[in-house]
Amino acid sequence: MSRDLILDGLNPQQKRAVKHTKGPLLVFAGAGSGKTRVIVHRVANLIIRGVSPKEILCLTFTNKAAGEMKDRLRAILGEEAPVWAGTFHAFGAWFLRQEASRIGYPSSFAIYDEADQRSLISKCLKELDIKPGRGMSGALAWLANFARDTMQDLNEIACGLPFDPYPVLALYEKRKRESHAFDFADLIFAPLTMLSSDEDLRDAYRSRFPYLLVDEYQDTNPAQYLLLMSLAGDGGNLCVVGDDDQAIYGWRGADVGNILKFRDDFPRAQVVVLEQNYRSTGAILEAASSLICHNRHRVPKDLKSVRGRGKEVAVREFTDDAMEAAGIAQAIEKLIASGASPDSIGVLYRVNSLSRVIEEAFAQWRIPYTVYRGTRFYENREIKDLLAYLRILVNPRDEEALARVINVPHRGVGEKTIDILRQYARDRRIPIAYAVGEAVIDRVVSGAQLKGLEEFHRIYAEIVCRAGMNDIASILGGILEVTGYEEALKTEPDGEDRVNNIRELIASTVDVRDIGRYLEEKSLMSRLDKDAGEERVSIMTLHMSKGLEFNYVFIPGLEEGILPHSRSMDTDRGIEEERRLLYVGITRAKKEVSLSWSKYRTIYGREEFQTPSTFLPEILQEDAPAVTELCAENS
C-alpha cells in the first residue's frame, strides 16, 4: 500500500499526526475526533516508511482497543504485522516472562487476580491473628495496589484502619514471593523497578522498541508514567494520544497532569490538536464546550461537527425523582415508538443509587433495559442481603435466604454449620429459621460456631418482634440497627456506595406494609428484565460510558451533591474532574441529549429539597444557544 492511500480520507490535522515519524508527538484528540484511525494509520505509515513492526510498541488500556488496533492495521496492510499492541498490564506480564529471573522468579510465575489477592491477604490476617471486619481484605488489597500505582508511601494513604497494615502487607509480599506470583499492580511496578535500577536493561528495551505509542494517555497513573519515561528516554519516538477533557479516573490514581506536562517533559515535542468531531451534532458540541471551558487546567479546543447543528440540548426540571424517572421513561417510549432502537439509547448517571427509581419506571413502562457492565440495583449484594432478611420473615422455611444472611455481617457461622442446621431442620420437619434456636439449645455445634448461632437467633427473634405492623422501611431500619450491617459495610472500600444503596432501598419502601407482595413485585421485575428482547436501553454510570456512543443520551440527577458529587466539591481539582465527567456524558450522544434535575429527591431515606447543579448555569450561559431554557416536565 502506498503512503498516499494511508493518508486518503484524513483531515489536515489527522494527516499531520500520521505523517510524523521522528521525535516526541502529543496528540490532543477531542471527543469523537477519530483518534483510533489516527493511531492505526500512523503505525501503518511507520511500517511503510521502513520501520520494522517489531520495533513498535503500542500500549492501550483495554484488550478490546488493542484487538481493534490490530484488526484495523491488518485491514490496511493486507497482512498481519507483528506490532506489539496490548494493555500496560499485558506488556508488564510479557516483560516479566522475559526478565523475571533477574529478580529470582521463574518465567512460569503465577499472576494473582483480585480474588486471589484478597484470599491471600485474608490468610495473612489469620496468620497474624488479626480479626478484621467484613471487607478488610479488600480494603488492604486496594491500599497495596493504590500505593504502588501512585508511587505513594502507605503512610500517605493508610487511614481509618484498626491496625497497622505494614505487617500484613509485608507478610503478603513474602507469601506471594514464596508462591512465585505477581499481582496486577506488580505487573507495572516490578518492570518499572527493574528498568529504573538497571541501565543496561533499560538501554536494551529502548533499542528493542524505539517507537512507542500510547492511547488514552490522560488515564495513565504515576507508575505507568514512570515506566513510559524509562522506555522512551529523553528524546525518544514517543507518541501519546489523549484528551485532558476526558480525564475522569483520578479516583483510581490516574493523573491528568501527565498529559498536561508532556511538553515540559519533551520541550521539542510536536503538538497536534484533533478538533473535527465525527460523532455529535453542533448543538451538542456547543453545550459540551460551554461547560468544559470553565476548567482552568486544560488545553483549549474548538470542536467542530461534520453532522450539522441538530436538535437543541434539553434541560428539564422535575418536581421529584419519581417524576423524573417517569419523564425519562415516557420520552424513551416515544423514541422507540417512532422507530429508534433501544440499543441506541443511553441513560447515564453519577451514582449507582439513582438507577433504582429509573429501573422501576422502566419496568412499569415495560421498556427493555440492561445495566451496562454493572449490577442492577436489586442485584447488588447489600440489597439482596436485606431482602433475604425480609424473605425469612415472610417464609421461615426459606433455606437459601437464611443461608445468605446467617453470617451477614460476619459472626463466625461457616458452611459446615449451615449444612448441619439444614439437616437438623429437615430431621425435625421445622422451618430452618425456627431450628436455629433449638439447635442452640441442643448445642449441635460448639465454640465460635455455637456463639454465631446464638447471635443470629437473638437477632432473628428481635427482628420478628419489631416487625409487627410496621412498614417495610421501619423493618429494614430495625434490621440495620440490630445486625450492625451498615457499620460493617462502612469498613469496605466501596462501603459508602453500598450504604447509599441501602438508604435508597429504605426510602423506596416508606408506607409499604405488605412484605410478601413487595418481594413478589421485585421478583417479577427481575423476570421481566431477563425475558426482554435482544435490544435494550443501556443504563450505566457516567464513568462506564467512556468510549461508548448513543444516538440519544439522558443524564438525570444534575443537582448539587450528586453531580458534582459531594465528595468532590471541596477542591478545584475535584470539581474539574466532575465537570469532565459530565462533559464525557454529553459527548457520548450523536443526535440528542436530555439533562434533568429534580426539586425533591429521596436521599438517605429522606425527601430532601435539591438545588440545581452549578454546571447547569455554565451550560445555559447566554453565548450557548444550543441549550433550551429550563422547562417544567411534571406531568
XYZ file of C-alpha atoms in Angstrom:
635
model
C 0.000 0.000 0.000
C 1.254 3.477 -0.878
C 1.659 6.300 1.575
C -0.930 8.327 -0.355
C -3.568 5.662 0.280
C -2.779 5.691 4.001
C -3.405 9.443 4.086
C -6.534 9.230 1.943
C -9.667 10.473 3.717
C -7.843 12.055 6.652
C -8.397 15.685 7.572
C -5.364 18.029 7.740
C -4.857 17.638 11.484
C -5.076 13.849 11.257
C -2.606 13.823 8.343
C -0.129 15.862 10.333
C -0.220 13.345 13.184
C 0.035 10.350 10.846
C 2.972 11.787 8.860
C 5.029 12.489 11.978
C 7.784 9.877 12.354
C 10.646 11.246 14.450
C 10.779 12.563 17.999
C 8.049 13.091 20.605
C 4.479 13.749 19.475
C 1.490 14.828 21.568
C -1.939 14.394 20.006
C -4.848 16.039 21.799
C -7.774 14.045 20.425
C -11.059 15.781 21.159
C -14.184 13.714 21.721
C -15.307 11.903 18.561
C -12.323 13.135 16.542
C -11.295 9.762 15.070
C -8.250 9.105 17.241
C -8.248 5.325 16.693
C -7.995 5.883 12.973
C -5.085 8.270 13.507
C -3.243 5.784 15.723
C -3.627 2.897 13.278
C -2.743 4.937 10.193
C 0.308 6.382 11.932
C 1.592 2.883 12.720
C 0.929 1.808 9.134
C 2.803 4.857 7.856
C 5.827 3.997 10.010
C 5.884 0.444 8.638
C 5.583 1.586 5.014
C 8.454 4.016 5.601
C 10.693 1.113 6.637
C 10.269 0.789 10.399
C 10.160 -2.856 11.455
C 6.808 -3.752 13.062
C 8.793 -5.482 15.820
C 10.254 -2.110 16.802
C 6.830 -0.592 17.539
C 5.220 -0.846 20.973
C 1.573 0.250 21.273
C 0.069 0.483 24.748
C -3.652 0.799 25.428
C -5.968 0.444 28.413
C -8.269 -2.343 27.206
C -7.805 -5.608 25.361
C -10.693 -4.594 23.110
C -8.841 -1.446 21.991
C -5.674 -3.446 21.344
C -7.595 -6.020 19.316
C -9.320 -3.330 17.266
C -5.953 -1.726 16.584
C -4.523 -4.998 15.255
C -7.620 -5.723 13.139
C -7.565 -2.287 11.503
C -3.836 -2.488 10.904
C -4.256 -5.846 9.192
C -7.060 -4.399 7.044
C -4.829 -1.515 5.913
C -1.658 -3.508 5.263
C -3.351 -6.641 3.980
C -1.295 -8.840 6.253
C -0.556 -9.482 9.921
C 2.007 -7.007 11.219
C 3.894 -8.224 14.313
C 3.424 -4.962 16.187
C 3.388 -5.400 19.954
C -0.019 -3.977 20.901
C -1.704 -4.557 24.230
C -2.522 -3.178 27.649
C 0.034 -1.868 30.110
C -0.506 -4.947 32.261
C -0.139 -7.311 29.318
C 3.162 -5.650 28.451
C 4.293 -5.949 32.062
C 3.471 -9.664 32.111
C 5.324 -10.196 28.810
C 8.324 -8.244 30.089
C 8.464 -10.291 33.284
C 8.273 -13.575 31.352
C 11.493 -12.470 29.667
C 13.255 -10.911 32.646
C 11.831 -12.266 35.922
C 14.886 -14.461 36.502
C 16.830 -11.266 37.235
C 14.840 -10.906 40.469
C 14.662 -14.577 41.372
C 11.382 -15.558 39.742
C 10.879 -18.349 37.197
C 9.300 -17.480 33.856
C 6.379 -19.720 34.855
C 5.285 -17.362 37.658
C 1.589 -17.101 38.540
C -0.489 -13.951 38.196
C -2.917 -13.380 41.055
C -6.221 -11.765 40.167
C -8.296 -9.711 42.595
C -9.903 -12.767 44.206
C -6.516 -14.455 44.669
C -5.094 -11.281 46.175
C -7.904 -10.914 48.699
C -7.756 -14.595 49.591
C -4.028 -14.435 50.320
C -4.415 -11.260 52.378
C -7.168 -12.964 54.382
C -4.791 -15.848 55.114
C -2.126 -13.353 56.198
C -4.580 -11.678 58.561
C -5.422 -15.058 60.052
C -1.742 -15.995 60.308
C -1.094 -12.792 62.265
C -4.132 -13.486 64.458
C -5.835 -10.289 63.328
C -9.618 -10.483 63.272
C -10.663 -7.962 60.638
C -14.123 -6.642 59.933
C -16.007 -7.608 56.816
C -14.293 -6.396 53.653
C -10.952 -5.649 55.335
C -9.017 -7.927 52.963
C -10.460 -5.904 50.080
C -9.519 -2.632 51.763
C -5.947 -3.833 52.270
C -5.743 -5.037 48.667
C -6.904 -1.621 47.463
C -4.367 0.062 49.736
C -1.472 -2.058 48.452
C -2.444 -1.531 44.808
C -3.078 2.205 45.132
C 0.252 2.767 46.876
C 2.148 1.126 44.016
C 0.038 2.682 41.242
C 0.519 6.187 42.626
C 4.051 5.647 43.950
C 2.988 6.822 47.403
C 4.094 5.637 50.802
C 1.475 3.756 52.783
C 1.651 6.454 55.479
C 0.233 8.951 52.973
C -2.896 6.961 52.219
C -3.445 4.479 55.086
C -6.049 5.839 57.454
C -9.062 4.541 59.289
C -7.718 1.020 59.690
C -7.996 -0.514 63.167
C -4.457 -1.937 62.909
C -1.103 -1.235 61.275
C -1.254 -2.500 57.668
C 2.532 -2.805 57.299
C 2.960 -6.257 58.923
C 0.027 -7.682 56.973
C 1.184 -6.374 53.605
C 4.803 -7.329 54.344
C 3.677 -10.889 55.029
C 1.519 -10.748 51.892
C 4.560 -9.807 49.801
C 6.590 -12.591 51.424
C 3.941 -15.276 50.822
C 3.381 -14.039 47.275
C 7.077 -14.317 46.502
C 7.229 -17.800 48.047
C 4.467 -18.783 45.618
C 6.340 -17.249 42.660
C 3.378 -14.973 42.000
C 2.782 -11.387 40.920
C -0.441 -9.462 41.381
C -1.754 -6.922 38.869
C -0.071 -3.920 40.464
C 3.225 -5.838 40.302
C 2.891 -6.098 36.517
C 3.634 -2.374 36.303
C 5.633 -1.838 39.473
C 8.109 -4.710 39.024
C 9.165 -3.822 35.434
C 9.440 -0.158 36.471
C 11.678 -1.060 39.408
C 13.875 -3.273 37.227
C 14.249 -0.742 34.424
C 14.931 2.112 36.842
C 17.722 0.249 38.605
C 19.422 -1.443 35.647
C 20.863 0.875 32.984
C 21.858 -1.968 30.646
C 18.355 -3.448 30.768
C 16.855 -0.025 30.165
C 19.078 0.564 27.133
C 18.237 -2.869 25.768
C 14.492 -2.189 25.772
C 14.903 1.295 24.355
C 16.761 -0.293 21.453
C 14.200 -3.046 21.121
C 11.225 -0.622 20.978
C 12.457 2.693 19.536
C 8.879 3.637 18.602
C 6.324 3.941 21.397
C 2.657 4.854 21.056
C 0.256 5.276 23.977
C -3.514 5.642 23.708
C -5.676 7.373 26.386
C -2.557 8.975 27.843
C -4.658 11.150 30.161
C -5.577 7.977 32.078
C -2.020 6.973 32.973
C -1.132 6.781 36.649
C 2.262 7.759 38.129
C 3.687 4.225 37.871
C 2.679 3.891 34.204
C 4.066 7.347 33.508
C 7.454 6.465 35.029
C 7.510 3.162 33.127
C 6.999 5.057 29.864
C 9.734 7.561 30.722
C 12.111 4.647 31.357
C 11.282 3.124 27.970
C 11.312 6.375 25.981
C 14.326 8.211 27.326
C 14.775 11.954 26.950
C 14.207 12.262 23.217
C 12.610 9.014 22.114
C 9.988 8.487 19.469
C 7.131 8.587 21.952
C 3.687 9.408 20.592
C 0.907 9.892 23.136
C -2.747 10.355 22.243
C -5.410 11.522 24.652
C -7.834 14.185 25.766
C -7.378 16.065 29.022
C -11.087 16.957 28.890
C -11.949 13.264 29.264
C -9.715 12.520 32.264
C -12.206 11.030 34.747
C -10.262 8.374 36.657
C -8.401 10.421 39.246
C -10.138 8.419 41.990
C -8.197 5.322 40.949
C -4.828 7.029 40.613
C -4.832 8.429 37.062
C -3.112 11.816 36.805
C -4.306 14.250 34.124
C -1.118 16.198 34.811
C 0.826 13.586 32.823
C -0.649 14.763 29.523
C -0.637 18.445 30.505
C 3.091 18.402 31.293
C 4.155 16.392 28.230
C 5.709 19.466 26.643
C 7.681 20.079 29.838
C 8.983 16.510 29.679
C 9.745 16.835 25.953
C 10.323 20.513 25.029
C 10.887 19.642 21.362
C 7.636 17.689 21.050
C 5.279 18.451 18.205
C 1.654 19.001 19.209
C -1.409 18.208 17.099
C -4.950 19.015 18.214
C -7.756 16.996 16.585
C -10.858 19.201 16.594
C -13.012 17.775 13.802
C -15.803 15.843 15.506
C -17.453 12.981 13.599
C -19.902 11.862 16.314
C -22.056 14.650 17.716
C -24.138 17.453 16.266
C -23.074 21.070 16.568
C -25.680 21.789 19.235
C -24.315 19.020 21.461
C -20.736 20.173 20.993
C -21.615 23.785 21.814
C -23.266 22.709 25.060
C -20.319 20.491 25.996
C -17.796 23.195 25.126
C -19.705 25.812 27.137
C -19.367 23.515 30.126
C -15.770 22.352 29.839
C -14.308 25.797 29.116
C -14.829 26.580 32.819
C -11.977 24.193 33.679
C -8.743 26.092 34.171
C -6.315 23.181 33.869
C -6.839 22.156 30.266
C -5.746 22.785 26.706
C -8.341 24.847 24.774
C -10.035 23.084 21.859
C -12.576 24.223 19.309
C -14.549 21.125 18.320
C -16.445 21.390 15.047
C -19.126 18.946 13.918
C -19.485 17.414 10.461
C -23.103 16.422 11.273
C -24.779 19.819 11.150
C -26.363 21.695 14.044
C -29.027 19.172 15.033
C -31.577 19.354 17.841
C -31.049 21.635 20.815
C -29.886 20.092 24.072
C -32.781 19.969 26.558
C -32.534 20.746 30.265
C -35.640 19.697 32.203
C -36.782 20.345 35.740
C -38.997 17.868 37.604
C -40.841 18.030 40.887
C -39.288 14.850 42.275
C -37.131 11.892 41.273
C -40.117 9.611 40.586
C -41.488 12.122 38.075
C -38.019 12.479 36.586
C -37.758 8.723 36.052
C -41.283 8.598 34.616
C -40.484 11.525 32.313
C -37.393 9.744 31.009
C -39.366 6.521 30.513
C -42.102 8.366 28.594
C -39.570 10.144 26.385
C -37.834 6.855 25.610
C -41.141 5.148 24.868
C -41.871 7.862 22.290
C -38.429 7.431 20.721
C -38.903 3.677 20.412
C -42.421 4.133 19.029
C -41.015 6.474 16.371
C -38.522 3.830 15.239
C -35.469 4.351 17.458
C -33.693 1.195 18.547
C -33.468 0.699 22.327
C -29.794 -0.101 21.738
C -29.270 3.477 20.543
C -30.410 4.994 23.863
C -28.311 5.502 26.984
C -29.270 6.682 30.468
C -26.170 7.854 32.317
C -25.997 8.820 35.985
C -23.367 9.854 38.529
C -24.194 7.481 41.412
C -25.477 3.912 41.315
C -28.338 4.597 43.727
C -30.085 6.661 41.028
C -30.678 3.512 38.999
C -33.341 2.173 41.381
C -36.097 4.650 40.539
C -35.165 4.540 36.829
C -35.296 0.742 36.718
C -38.680 0.720 38.416
C -40.051 3.271 35.937
C -38.741 1.198 33.032
C -40.353 -1.932 34.481
C -43.669 -0.073 34.789
C -43.474 1.159 31.196
C -42.142 -2.224 30.025
C -39.037 -0.697 28.497
C -36.338 -3.357 27.982
C -33.060 -2.328 29.571
C -29.741 -3.598 30.781
C -27.380 -2.191 33.377
C -24.230 -1.995 31.276
C -21.137 -3.572 32.808
C -22.667 -3.086 36.209
C -25.132 -4.520 38.669
C -28.866 -3.949 38.609
C -29.987 -2.164 41.733
C -31.846 -5.153 43.144
C -28.937 -7.453 42.337
C -26.432 -5.542 44.462
C -25.119 -7.700 47.267
C -26.274 -5.398 50.051
C -29.793 -5.139 48.583
C -30.082 -8.917 48.199
C -28.873 -9.311 51.796
C -31.582 -7.059 53.213
C -34.273 -8.601 51.032
C -33.149 -12.016 52.285
C -33.827 -10.859 55.854
C -37.337 -9.888 54.698
C -37.746 -13.250 52.981
C -37.171 -15.229 56.169
C -39.680 -13.019 57.965
C -42.262 -13.984 55.354
C -41.120 -17.578 54.946
C -39.021 -19.051 57.778
C -38.512 -22.168 55.626
C -36.535 -20.210 53.016
C -33.216 -22.031 53.387
C -31.420 -20.026 50.709
C -32.365 -16.701 52.277
C -31.264 -17.861 55.718
C -28.006 -19.280 54.361
C -27.362 -15.914 52.712
C -27.662 -13.814 55.877
C -26.912 -16.085 58.821
C -23.301 -14.907 58.595
C -24.015 -11.344 57.404
C -22.390 -9.395 58.885
C -19.678 -11.842 59.833
C -20.484 -13.760 63.014
C -18.446 -16.944 62.600
C -21.040 -19.261 61.060
C -19.446 -21.316 58.292
C -20.799 -23.525 55.514
C -20.388 -26.679 57.585
C -22.591 -25.271 60.356
C -25.209 -24.205 57.814
C -25.271 -27.743 56.410
C -25.707 -29.152 59.928
C -28.522 -26.685 60.573
C -30.255 -27.624 57.306
C -30.195 -31.307 58.198
C -31.293 -30.572 61.780
C -34.360 -28.686 60.487
C -35.210 -31.391 57.978
C -34.919 -34.174 60.522
C -37.357 -32.365 62.809
C -39.547 -31.054 59.978
C -39.439 -27.498 61.257
C -38.645 -24.234 59.439
C -34.919 -23.615 59.313
C -35.301 -20.157 60.902
C -37.018 -21.769 63.913
C -34.434 -24.519 64.003
C -31.697 -22.056 64.909
C -32.955 -21.594 68.476
C -33.460 -25.304 69.052
C -30.043 -26.097 67.585
C -28.531 -23.684 70.094
C -30.321 -25.433 72.963
C -29.186 -28.857 71.700
C -25.664 -27.476 71.110
C -25.352 -29.167 67.717
C -22.113 -27.245 67.226
C -19.595 -25.753 69.612
C -17.143 -22.910 70.010
C -17.316 -19.932 67.648
C -19.956 -21.657 65.518
C -22.300 -22.009 68.511
C -21.689 -18.412 69.513
C -22.534 -17.321 65.959
C -25.814 -19.277 66.008
C -26.729 -17.771 69.365
C -26.112 -14.292 67.966
C -28.218 -14.916 64.868
C -31.058 -16.422 66.962
C -31.097 -13.276 69.106
C -31.111 -11.051 66.004
C -33.864 -13.019 64.266
C -36.069 -13.017 67.380
C -35.688 -9.265 67.775
C -36.424 -8.607 64.097
C -39.597 -10.708 64.304
C -40.626 -8.886 67.464
C -40.024 -5.473 65.904
C -41.738 -6.271 62.607
C -45.331 -6.205 63.895
C -47.428 -3.812 61.845
C -44.543 -1.563 60.833
C -43.933 -0.568 57.215
C -41.036 -2.168 55.354
C -38.830 0.907 55.722
C -39.094 0.667 59.514
C -38.420 -3.054 59.435
C -35.320 -2.554 57.280
C -34.136 0.197 59.593
C -34.571 -2.187 62.507
C -32.591 -4.880 60.709
C -29.710 -2.471 60.188
C -29.799 -1.423 63.833
C -29.960 -4.937 65.266
C -27.411 -6.538 62.948
C -24.885 -3.701 62.691
C -24.818 -4.318 58.933
C -24.473 -0.654 57.962
C -21.430 -0.186 60.180
C -19.881 -3.343 58.718
C -20.380 -2.049 55.177
C -18.636 1.221 56.030
C -15.355 -0.681 56.510
C -15.369 -1.838 52.881
C -13.599 0.087 50.069
C -16.915 0.792 48.292
C -18.884 0.917 51.523
C -20.222 4.442 51.026
C -21.864 3.500 47.731
C -23.346 0.354 49.277
C -24.712 2.288 52.259
C -26.236 4.820 49.867
C -27.919 1.959 48.005
C -29.388 0.703 51.276
C -30.713 4.150 52.122
C -32.214 4.357 48.657
C -33.937 0.991 49.222
C -35.344 2.095 52.576
C -36.596 5.362 51.109
C -38.456 3.457 48.387
C -40.360 1.341 50.929
C -41.805 4.038 53.191
C -45.526 3.264 53.839
C -45.227 -0.136 52.071
C -46.522 -2.761 54.513
C -47.185 -5.972 52.593
C -43.777 -7.678 52.598
C -44.957 -10.675 50.579
C -46.397 -8.590 47.761
C -43.346 -6.326 47.782
C -40.944 -9.260 47.398
C -43.123 -10.709 44.647
C -43.043 -7.428 42.723
C -39.240 -7.331 42.876
C -39.030 -10.930 41.728
C -41.375 -10.300 38.796
C -39.467 -7.158 37.872
C -36.279 -9.207 37.576
C -38.116 -11.791 35.465
C -39.326 -9.057 33.107
C -35.756 -7.842 32.730
C -34.484 -11.295 31.836
C -37.294 -12.114 29.412
C -36.978 -8.887 27.415
C -35.833 -8.928 23.816
C -32.314 -8.514 22.498
C -32.438 -4.749 22.022
C -32.273 -2.863 25.303
C -31.784 0.643 26.616
C -28.398 0.934 28.335
C -28.324 2.178 31.914
C -24.891 2.921 33.358
C -22.744 5.290 35.356
C -21.057 8.169 33.583
C -17.694 6.552 34.322
C -18.741 3.391 32.483
C -19.948 5.330 29.440
C -16.482 6.496 28.394
C -15.603 5.157 24.947
C -19.236 4.408 24.047
C -21.717 6.318 21.934
C -25.516 6.515 21.575
C -27.924 8.366 19.347
C -29.876 9.553 22.394
C -28.482 10.282 25.856
C -30.386 11.057 29.064
C -28.482 12.331 32.119
C -30.622 12.672 35.276
C -29.660 13.971 38.711
C -27.890 17.235 37.841
C -28.060 18.507 41.395
C -25.561 19.806 43.929
C -24.090 16.881 45.857
C -24.857 14.407 43.082
C -23.221 15.999 40.041
C -20.922 17.470 41.171
C -20.639 14.771 43.821
C -20.424 15.894 47.441
C -17.061 14.133 47.830
C -15.561 16.287 45.084
C -16.876 19.731 45.944
C -14.141 20.792 48.387
C -11.306 21.160 45.871
C -10.867 22.753 42.459
C -9.321 19.511 41.247
C -12.374 17.548 42.324
C -14.827 19.971 40.725
C -12.870 19.942 37.455
C -12.978 16.151 37.285
C -16.738 16.198 37.939
C -17.129 18.737 35.128
C -15.106 16.478 32.821
C -17.365 13.586 33.792
C -20.467 15.468 32.663
C -18.604 16.537 29.513
C -17.896 12.871 28.739
C -21.572 12.032 29.215
C -22.799 14.798 26.922
C -20.319 13.919 24.174
C -21.479 10.275 24.097
C -24.521 11.479 22.131
C -24.806 11.627 18.361
C -28.250 13.195 17.945
C -29.942 14.297 21.163
C -29.113 14.988 24.824
C -31.590 15.475 27.656
C -30.307 16.723 31.014
C -32.593 16.814 34.052
C -32.805 17.628 37.748
C -35.446 17.307 40.459
C -36.584 19.785 43.087
C -37.050 16.955 45.584
C -35.131 13.701 45.767
C -35.265 10.928 48.342
C -31.738 10.697 49.733
C -30.623 8.592 52.699
C -34.262 7.748 53.441
C -35.483 11.356 53.492
C -37.096 13.515 50.847
C -34.780 16.488 50.528
C -35.015 19.751 48.672
C -32.418 19.884 45.915
C -30.680 22.745 44.161
C -29.696 22.518 40.510
C -26.104 21.664 39.688
C -23.638 24.520 39.413
C -22.832 23.078 35.998
C -26.261 23.972 34.559
C -25.688 27.749 34.506
C -22.384 27.072 32.755
C -24.239 25.204 30.016
C -27.080 27.736 29.972
C -24.920 30.833 29.565
C -26.091 33.397 27.020
C -23.462 32.555 24.424
C -24.528 28.902 24.372
C -27.651 28.965 22.179
C -27.522 25.184 21.749
C -29.409 24.756 25.037
C -33.109 25.343 25.597
C -34.423 27.205 28.612
C -35.329 25.270 31.747
C -38.794 23.866 31.362
C -41.046 22.031 33.784
C -41.879 18.459 32.778
C -44.023 17.442 35.700
C -46.843 15.592 34.015
